[in-house]
Amino acid sequence: MSSSAHQPPTPPGVTVATTAHDHGSKSRIAPEEIAVGVVVGRTSEYFDFFVFGIAAVLVFPHVFFPFADGLRGLLYAFTIFSFAFISRPFGTALFMTVQRRWGRSVKLTAALFVLGTATAGMAFLPGYSVLGERSIWLLAFFRLVQGIGFGGSWDGLPSLLAMNAPPQRRGWYSMMGQLGAPIGFIIAAGLFLFLHWSLESDDFLSWGWRYPFYVAFAVNVVALFARLRLVVTHEYTEMLEEGQLEPISTREMVRSQGYNIFLGAFAALASYALFHLVTVFPLSWIALQNTQDLNSVLIVQLCGAAIAIVCTVISGRIADRIGRRTTLGLFAIFIGVFALFAPFLMGGGSTRQDIFILVGFALLGLSYGQAAGTVTSNFEQRFRYTGAALTTDFAWLFGAAFAPLVALGLSAEFGLIAVSAYLLSGTVCTLLALRINKAFETRD
């Protein structure tokens, strides 16, 4: 009996899309529905990262490193901040093994349980005044575990979306998952702004800062059910199988596709380098220099994130006109030009610092909006599921993990020219990788 006799009817209101792998096979989940799952998943992920990043400036130097001066306290906090990016590829490798053995729903549930447990652990963690150095070790441990959970939470939806989006609108659909970054930042920064503004300093440092971590746990639970609702369906499974999207072992990926992983990671480096230099770094630099009120900075950053949402949407339109790789390269050049003005803007008064933040967020939306579309396009279909996950992991590791630590440390020592150098290096890496990438790219 043919398998087609067992195909369930198409649910009402869901359109039929044709996969890139087999134009004769039909899927029952529209790209729009996949896009919703991508946005929900990425928003919860970025929210967790920004909660920790903002706390690394406003809270951790006082709560976990009270023995250090302002600069060293921030540098210690940023060192632990990088741990999640270091452990993230290991989480991807571990949970790909879990998926091969027990399936996608077990993998995703276990990964988000690990992530939520680590986040909740931070929320309940006593400070240095109670546990001494053990509080620092526990914070570092929870951050490492958080990175493992992040790596394991890869659901394959961005790869599936890229393959099922209409060819003439792939730039548009590629940007949708990237909307999670500014949305996640708005939620995290908005929570911290409310608490920091409404509470006395002692109350905020005692218990107020913990609430965003509680919220992060709740957001992960909601995101889990929203993604499982899509991931466990027969239609999703069928689309993955038709597209040959399967969890490949990390060893095989590195052996056969290592060049694509690293080229894809470096192709988006300018975007990832800019990511934390307009979010976490300005907050830390202004806190250190005491040039303006931190609540005012958070308000400006919230406005910047709103601009980033608009620019991310615009990047989808631009990419569909001129191509995703051209869009990423073009705005990498703009980031390089912007880097030249970093010392003038961040070294000035509040107005110039605000301009740095707002322009930086605009460029972030325009460039980061197409980062995901580029990193998946080189892989053959069967490698895209794992390849896209590892490429994203290494892009975060190379481009963003150490950005606040390096930028703040070098700027304190040598001046804000270090920020220019960091961004320019990202621009050079992006342009070089895109140049090499062109020779290897497989049309998606």
PDB file of N, CA and C in Angstrom, residues 324-325 372-380 384 437 440-444:
ATOM      1  N   ARG A 324      21.200  38.256   0.061  1.00  0.00           N
ATOM      2  CA  ARG A 324      21.550  38.263   1.482  1.00  0.00           C
ATOM      3  C   ARG A 324      23.036  38.486   1.709  1.00  0.00           C
ATOM      4  N   ARG A 325      23.870  37.850   0.904  1.00  0.00           N
ATOM      5  CA  ARG A 325      25.308  37.999   1.089  1.00  0.00           C
ATOM      6  C   ARG A 325      25.748  39.428   0.783  1.00  0.00           C
ATOM      7  N   ALA A 372      21.618  35.143   9.874  1.00  0.00           N
ATOM      8  CA  ALA A 372      21.183  33.745   9.880  1.00  0.00           C
ATOM      9  C   ALA A 372      21.017  33.206   8.471  1.00  0.00           C
ATOM     10  N   GLY A 373      20.550  34.032   7.539  1.00  0.00           N
ATOM     11  CA  GLY A 373      20.349  33.556   6.179  1.00  0.00           C
ATOM     12  C   GLY A 373      21.642  33.168   5.496  1.00  0.00           C
ATOM     13  N   THR A 374      22.716  33.843   5.850  1.00  0.00           N
ATOM     14  CA  THR A 374      23.993  33.569   5.212  1.00  0.00           C
ATOM     15  C   THR A 374      24.652  32.329   5.790  1.00  0.00           C
ATOM     16  N   VAL A 375      24.562  32.125   7.074  1.00  0.00           N
ATOM     17  CA  VAL A 375      25.305  31.025   7.696  1.00  0.00           C
ATOM     18  C   VAL A 375      24.757  29.661   7.335  1.00  0.00           C
ATOM     19  N   THR A 376      23.528  29.560   6.831  1.00  0.00           N
ATOM     20  CA  THR A 376      22.974  28.242   6.498  1.00  0.00           C
ATOM     21  C   THR A 376      23.060  27.908   5.017  1.00  0.00           C
ATOM     22  N   SER A 377      23.407  28.858   4.173  1.00  0.00           N
ATOM     23  CA  SER A 377      23.249  28.645   2.740  1.00  0.00           C
ATOM     24  C   SER A 377      24.320  27.772   2.118  1.00  0.00           C
ATOM     25  N   ASN A 378      25.433  27.565   2.771  1.00  0.00           N
ATOM     26  CA  ASN A 378      26.517  26.780   2.177  1.00  0.00           C
ATOM     27  C   ASN A 378      26.363  25.282   2.359  1.00  0.00           C
ATOM     28  N   PHE A 379      25.585  24.859   3.327  1.00  0.00           N
ATOM     29  CA  PHE A 379      25.536  23.439   3.655  1.00  0.00           C
ATOM     30  C   PHE A 379      24.619  22.674   2.709  1.00  0.00           C
ATOM     31  N   GLU A 380      25.019  21.455   2.384  1.00  0.00           N
ATOM     32  CA  GLU A 380      24.093  20.548   1.738  1.00  0.00           C
ATOM     33  C   GLU A 380      22.928  20.301   2.703  1.00  0.00           C
ATOM     34  N   ARG A 384      22.391  20.771   7.165  1.00  0.00           N
ATOM     35  CA  ARG A 384      21.958  22.102   7.595  1.00  0.00           C
ATOM     36  C   ARG A 384      21.476  22.132   9.036  1.00  0.00           C
ATOM     37  N   ASN A 437      33.653  32.592   0.877  1.00  0.00           N
ATOM     38  CA  ASN A 437      32.390  31.861   0.945  1.00  0.00           C
ATOM     39  C   ASN A 437      31.741  31.715  -0.420  1.00  0.00           C
ATOM     40  N   PHE A 440      32.507  28.579  -2.291  1.00  0.00           N
ATOM     41  CA  PHE A 440      32.027  27.308  -1.754  1.00  0.00           C
ATOM     42  C   PHE A 440      30.504  27.192  -1.714  1.00  0.00           C
ATOM     43  N   GLU A 441      29.825  28.327  -1.885  1.00  0.00           N
ATOM     44  CA  GLU A 441      28.388  28.347  -1.614  1.00  0.00           C
ATOM     45  C   GLU A 441      27.614  27.416  -2.531  1.00  0.00           C
ATOM     46  N   THR A 442      26.679  26.681  -1.918  1.00  0.00           N
ATOM     47  CA  THR A 442      25.719  25.876  -2.667  1.00  0.00           C
ATOM     48  C   THR A 442      24.401  26.641  -2.685  1.00  0.00           C
ATOM     49  N   ARG A 443      23.842  26.832  -3.831  1.00  0.00           N
ATOM     50  CA  ARG A 443      22.591  27.590  -3.915  1.00  0.00           C
ATOM     51  C   ARG A 443      21.523  26.954  -3.042  1.00  0.00           C
ATOM     52  N   ASP A 444      20.911  27.775  -2.181  1.00  0.00           N
ATOM     53  CA  ASP A 444      19.874  27.221  -1.314  1.00  0.00           C
ATOM     54  C   ASP A 444      18.497  27.450  -1.892  1.00  0.00           C
TER      55      ASP A 444
END
